[in-house]
Every structure is written in C-alpha cells, then in structure tokens.
mmCIF file of C-alpha atoms in Angstrom:
data_model
loop_
_atom_site.group_PDB
_atom_site.id
_atom_site.type_symbol
_atom_site.label_atom_id
_atom_site.label_comp_id
_atom_site.label_asym_id
_atom_site.label_seq_id
_atom_site.Cartn_x
_atom_site.Cartn_y
_atom_site.Cartn_z
ATOM 1 C CA ILE A 1 42.496 25.018 18.329
ATOM 2 C CA ILE A 2 42.812 25.318 22.120
ATOM 3 C CA ILE A 3 43.173 21.865 23.891
ATOM 4 C CA CYS A 4 41.413 21.984 27.480
ATOM 5 C CA ASP A 5 41.377 18.867 30.041
ATOM 6 C CA LEU A 6 37.511 18.642 30.868
ATOM 7 C CA TYR A 7 35.653 16.011 32.891
ATOM 8 C CA SER A 8 38.992 13.733 32.557
ATOM 9 C CA ALA A 9 38.973 14.367 28.786
ATOM 10 C CA SER A 10 40.895 16.134 26.382
ATOM 11 C CA VAL A 11 38.576 18.716 24.371
ATOM 12 C CA GLY A 12 39.649 21.028 21.460
ATOM 13 C CA ILE A 13 38.000 24.153 21.167
ATOM 14 C CA VAL A 14 38.097 26.168 18.004
ATOM 15 C CA VAL A 15 38.856 29.787 18.287
ATOM 16 C CA ASP A 16 39.226 32.744 15.903
ATOM 17 C CA SER A 17 42.859 33.591 17.113
ATOM 18 C CA VAL A 18 45.403 33.515 19.816
ATOM 19 C CA ASN A 19 47.517 36.669 20.236
ATOM 20 C CA SER A 20 49.653 35.123 22.931
ATOM 21 C CA VAL A 21 50.213 32.427 25.739
ATOM 22 C CA LEU A 22 50.950 33.773 29.231
ATOM 23 C CA THR A 23 51.936 32.548 32.387
ATOM 24 C CA LEU A 24 50.616 34.391 35.284
ATOM 25 C CA LYS A 25 51.350 34.586 39.117
ATOM 26 C CA THR A 26 48.550 34.146 41.398
ATOM 27 C CA SER A 27 49.478 37.703 42.583
ATOM 28 C CA ASP A 28 48.779 39.012 39.044
ATOM 29 C CA ILE A 29 45.195 37.842 39.213
ATOM 30 C CA SER A 30 42.367 40.018 40.761
ATOM 31 C CA PRO A 31 38.909 38.546 41.628
ATOM 32 C CA ARG A 32 36.127 38.981 39.198
ATOM 33 C CA PRO A 33 34.916 42.608 39.102
ATOM 34 C CA GLU A 34 31.748 43.592 40.592
ATOM 35 C CA ILE A 35 29.601 44.122 37.442
ATOM 36 C CA GLN A 36 26.045 44.565 36.896
ATOM 37 C CA TYR A 37 24.475 41.263 36.600
ATOM 38 C CA HIS A 38 24.432 39.875 33.205
ATOM 39 C CA GLU A 39 23.003 36.319 32.489
ATOM 40 C CA GLY A 40 25.844 34.099 31.948
ATOM 41 C CA SER A 41 28.550 36.469 33.238
ATOM 42 C CA ASP A 42 29.433 34.075 35.939
ATOM 43 C CA TYR A 43 31.961 32.421 33.560
ATOM 44 C CA ILE A 44 34.324 35.412 34.365
ATOM 45 C CA THR A 45 36.755 34.107 37.202
ATOM 46 C CA GLY A 46 39.082 37.007 37.442
ATOM 47 C CA VAL A 47 41.292 39.718 35.650
ATOM 48 C CA ALA A 48 44.768 40.347 35.205
ATOM 49 C CA LYS A 49 46.924 43.100 34.209
ATOM 50 C CA LYS A 50 50.011 42.586 32.056
ATOM 51 C CA GLY A 51 51.563 45.803 30.911
ATOM 52 C CA LYS A 52 48.761 48.016 29.552
ATOM 53 C CA SER A 53 46.730 44.867 28.805
ATOM 54 C CA LEU A 54 43.708 43.766 30.851
ATOM 55 C CA ILE A 55 43.212 40.045 30.461
ATOM 56 C CA VAL A 56 39.852 38.393 31.286
ATOM 57 C CA LEU A 57 39.946 34.852 32.841
ATOM 58 C CA LEU A 58 37.448 32.597 31.939
ATOM 59 C CA ASP A 59 36.068 29.004 33.471
ATOM 60 C CA ILE A 60 35.764 27.329 30.217
ATOM 61 C CA VAL A 61 33.300 24.662 31.827
ATOM 62 C CA LYS A 62 30.801 27.645 32.484
ATOM 63 C CA VAL A 63 31.226 28.907 28.856
ATOM 64 C CA LEU A 64 30.034 25.774 27.363
ATOM 65 C CA ASN A 65 26.411 25.235 27.084
ATOM 66 C CA PHE A 66 24.513 22.163 28.617
ATOM 67 C CA GLU A 67 24.367 20.447 25.286
ATOM 68 C CA ASP A 68 28.244 20.722 25.094
ATOM 69 C CA ARG A 69 28.640 19.354 28.436
ATOM 70 C CA ILE A 70 26.346 16.408 27.854
ATOM 71 C CA ILE A 71 28.465 15.419 24.623
ATOM 72 C CA ILE A 72 31.802 15.784 26.446
ATOM 73 C CA GLU A 73 30.472 13.580 29.441
ATOM 74 C CA LYS A 74 29.137 10.896 27.015
ATOM 75 C CA ASN A 75 32.211 10.714 25.190
ATOM 76 C CA GLN A 76 34.396 10.131 28.059
ATOM 77 C CA PRO A 77 36.224 6.727 28.351
ATOM 78 C CA ASN A 78 34.547 4.447 30.680
ATOM 79 C CA LYS A 79 36.174 4.348 34.093
ATOM 80 C CA LYS A 80 36.617 0.873 35.371
ATOM 81 C CA THR A 81 36.733 0.365 39.127
ATOM 82 C CA GLY A 82 39.025 -2.102 40.795
#
C-alpha cells in the first residue's frame, strides 16, 4: 500500500509491488516526452533516468478515475472556518 496525500486527506493505494523508493533531484527529471496522444496519457508528468533504468513519473490525481475522486472528496473531514 502506498500512502498519498490527496485533497487534504491521506489515501492508501494498493499496488502489486514496489521495487524501490527513490529520491530524485529536480535536475534528474525531464519533461514528459512528446508521444502520440493516447487518451489518459496526460497522467505522465515526466521521466527520469537512474542508472540504466527509466522511471516514469505519474500525477496520481490524474490516474484516479472520476468516481475515485468523488469518494475521496466526500470522505474528507469537514473543514471549519473560523
């Protein structure tokens, strides 16, 4: 399970596996490559190289479908204004 902070809430996302956890420098990250448009490919925010590995960076909010976003927003704690 990967814990992400989304919409002021912590959300656990179940994944098949995690190979490693990396810290990347901004200089290691390249912009999203110009690829032939594919519906939903806008969730790729950039790429990085670490050794011989190519790492694809994702915008987790864009990976979630609309129904997932609604559920997360509905389950946020109520914000009280002062």
